[in-house]
Amino acid sequence: MVASDLQEHEQHGSTADENYTTTPEGKNVFDPNGNQYMNVTPEPVQVPFEDSIPPDENQTMLHGQPKPLETKLYMRRFAVLIVFSLYSLVNAFQWIQYSIITNIFMDYYNVTSDKIDWLSVVYMVVYVPLIFPATWLLDKKGLKITALLGAGLNCIGAWVKCASVRPNLFGVTMFAQTICSVAQVFILGLPSRIASVWFGPKEVSTACATAVLGNQLGTAIGFLLPPVLVPYTKNNIDLTGSNISIMFYGTAVASTLLFVLTVIVFKEKPPLPPSQAQAVLPESSPKDYSYKQSIINLFKNFSFLLLLVSYGILTGSFYSVSTLLNQMIIVHYEGEEVNAGRIGLTLVVAGMVGSIICGLWLDHTKTYKQTTLIVYLLSFIGMVIFTFTLNLDYLIIVFVTAGVLGFFMTGYLPLGFEFGVEITYPESEGTSSGLLNASAQVFGIIFTLIQGKLTTDYNPLAGNIFLCAWIFIGVILTAAIKSELKRHNVNMGITNKDVQAVSNRIHLVLMYFVGGTRIKHLHLYMDIFFYVLLH
């Protein structure tokens, strides 16, 4: 009912009916419930509450349900999260282990820098065409099969690398890296799925951030260890080959152990769902599931499309900076390969801290849109500062600015995942996360190739300014995203009808003011305020 209906009612001179009550001034005020009356007078208002906000999600009375659906949290969820985080760590380590010592691998394999860059870019190139079959497999065959493929391919790729330690076998190491990049397709889309399937509503964002953190930690170790394990030894190919073998064999052993643990620990899902949002999802058979329709639904969601582009821009920028960091540092600080790795470590470790803080903040506040926008804006500011302080000949400044940049840019990764799940629920978390990662890989390929060309032909400043311009565009797109927390609303027992009811109650109060009535007593104002707030 709107204000025009109220005016029409008054014009016909009718008395208050079942949907209206009369104020002392003769104003009819609509009550949206239709069967409850508010006596809007200077006297205290007694509001008959039928229900109240539950203190805990497990006590939520879902619409149309006589009692909440049964949920339970299992200790196994922590083992699943830890094992996944560790094999994701090893996969990320294998991604960056070449780029951070580009000049060493150039000398060992006698290739140009762009060939070494492709050992990183291949992770992005392979991801784009394979993400659709990978997310289809996740939705049709489930979490455990997908996890085993990720851990298994990661293990195989690591062992093939061990056979590539000869100066004339660059093609073999590229093949091995391609296998690892295929493994990544079955890894990057799992954090939000693991968090949703195994963790409760008060810990889901933190769990997702922790799963993403494993990948970030692998990147951090990839920045730190290769310069230490494979130091620059000019004109000593045999020693360099021996050092590379130590790094490759260590990675292969770790990958094998983690594959065995994945077989033992991973289960498809817990016996009982961890949240109401998971409990109310239909238990349809795989034959009833339409992956094509799920993709169509996501591409019809305009807010998700904005997030898809903005997430791709910022995460692609991170991939580009990570890949080219060694080259940027060496241009201004010759002979500082080890410090280039430490700067990369600083960038990622700061991002890990940012990820955890953002995850905890989201679990506490559920302010997805606001947090995402602020972190994106601060990432832009951090990139600008990093760009214009890189050539000041003070390494300590580069360490500080890289830390600031990493805190926000890398901390954004789990924010994008969780925000995507919220605005696309009940679509599969694996599908939305997979598309976000695909966007990141596409932008990562484009940005790495263009920034690498600008860095080589001109200087690092030109390449970084290119990224700054794109990140600013991402800020604008993020600001345009409409925040609709569908999963959170289900967990809290809030339906679209409830949201409309709140809107109607606010409309009731506004009509009260517009009608000319003055509230003269504070307790009357507080009664109306809490009525609107609690309903």
PDB file of N, CA and C in Angstrom, residues 1 21 41 97 209 226 230 242 309 313 339 363 373 415 457 464 501 532:
ATOM      1  N   MET A   1       0.860  -1.187   0.000  1.00  0.00           N
ATOM      2  CA  MET A   1       0.000   0.000   0.000  1.00  0.00           C
ATOM      3  C   MET A   1       0.892   1.231   0.000  1.00  0.00           C
ATOM      4  N   THR A  21      -5.339   2.526  11.114  1.00  0.00           N
ATOM      5  CA  THR A  21      -5.700   3.002  12.440  1.00  0.00           C
ATOM      6  C   THR A  21      -5.655   4.515  12.408  1.00  0.00           C
ATOM      7  N   THR A  41      -0.225   7.681  19.327  1.00  0.00           N
ATOM      8  CA  THR A  41      -0.671   8.773  20.183  1.00  0.00           C
ATOM      9  C   THR A  41       0.490   9.190  21.036  1.00  0.00           C
ATOM     10  N   GLN A  97      58.389 -20.252  -8.796  1.00  0.00           N
ATOM     11  CA  GLN A  97      59.780 -20.617  -8.524  1.00  0.00           C
ATOM     12  C   GLN A  97      60.722 -20.296  -9.690  1.00  0.00           C
ATOM     13  N   ALA A 209      39.197 -17.463   3.712  1.00  0.00           N
ATOM     14  CA  ALA A 209      40.434 -16.679   3.736  1.00  0.00           C
ATOM     15  C   ALA A 209      41.634 -17.564   4.060  1.00  0.00           C
ATOM     16  N   PRO A 226      63.671 -20.089  -3.642  1.00  0.00           N
ATOM     17  CA  PRO A 226      64.500 -20.269  -4.846  1.00  0.00           C
ATOM     18  C   PRO A 226      65.767 -19.425  -4.888  1.00  0.00           C
ATOM     19  N   VAL A 230      68.907 -21.740  -5.049  1.00  0.00           N
ATOM     20  CA  VAL A 230      69.589 -21.670  -6.351  1.00  0.00           C
ATOM     21  C   VAL A 230      70.224 -20.284  -6.499  1.00  0.00           C
ATOM     22  N   SER A 242      72.767 -28.727 -10.028  1.00  0.00           N
ATOM     23  CA  SER A 242      72.657 -29.456  -8.761  1.00  0.00           C
ATOM     24  C   SER A 242      71.712 -28.738  -7.794  1.00  0.00           C
ATOM     25  N   VAL A 309      34.639  -8.601 -13.611  1.00  0.00           N
ATOM     26  CA  VAL A 309      35.636  -7.752 -14.265  1.00  0.00           C
ATOM     27  C   VAL A 309      36.565  -7.105 -13.238  1.00  0.00           C
ATOM     28  N   ILE A 313      40.634  -7.639 -12.794  1.00  0.00           N
ATOM     29  CA  ILE A 313      41.602  -6.538 -12.926  1.00  0.00           C
ATOM     30  C   ILE A 313      42.601  -6.538 -11.775  1.00  0.00           C
ATOM     31  N   ASN A 339      67.285 -10.034  -2.529  1.00  0.00           N
ATOM     32  CA  ASN A 339      66.372  -9.035  -1.985  1.00  0.00           C
ATOM     33  C   ASN A 339      65.091  -8.924  -2.802  1.00  0.00           C
ATOM     34  N   ASP A 363      33.243 -12.133   8.799  1.00  0.00           N
ATOM     35  CA  ASP A 363      32.464 -13.012   9.673  1.00  0.00           C
ATOM     36  C   ASP A 363      31.789 -12.231  10.789  1.00  0.00           C
ATOM     37  N   LEU A 373      35.088  -2.612  -1.362  1.00  0.00           N
ATOM     38  CA  LEU A 373      35.363  -1.324  -1.997  1.00  0.00           C
ATOM     39  C   LEU A 373      36.536  -0.610  -1.329  1.00  0.00           C
ATOM     40  N   LEU A 415      38.055 -11.820  -0.282  1.00  0.00           N
ATOM     41  CA  LEU A 415      36.896 -10.927  -0.300  1.00  0.00           C
ATOM     42  C   LEU A 415      36.079 -11.125  -1.574  1.00  0.00           C
ATOM     43  N   ASP A 457      60.934  -2.573 -23.026  1.00  0.00           N
ATOM     44  CA  ASP A 457      61.175  -1.551 -24.050  1.00  0.00           C
ATOM     45  C   ASP A 457      61.382  -0.157 -23.460  1.00  0.00           C
ATOM     46  N   ASN A 464      54.073  -0.060 -14.629  1.00  0.00           N
ATOM     47  CA  ASN A 464      53.288   0.102 -13.399  1.00  0.00           C
ATOM     48  C   ASN A 464      52.189   1.151 -13.551  1.00  0.00           C
ATOM     49  N   ALA A 501       8.732  -6.384   4.199  1.00  0.00           N
ATOM     50  CA  ALA A 501       8.008  -5.977   5.399  1.00  0.00           C
ATOM     51  C   ALA A 501       8.743  -4.859   6.123  1.00  0.00           C
ATOM     52  N   VAL A 532      10.515  -1.106  14.047  1.00  0.00           N
ATOM     53  CA  VAL A 532      11.082  -1.200  12.700  1.00  0.00           C
ATOM     54  C   VAL A 532      12.356  -2.037  12.709  1.00  0.00           C
TER      55      VAL A 532
END
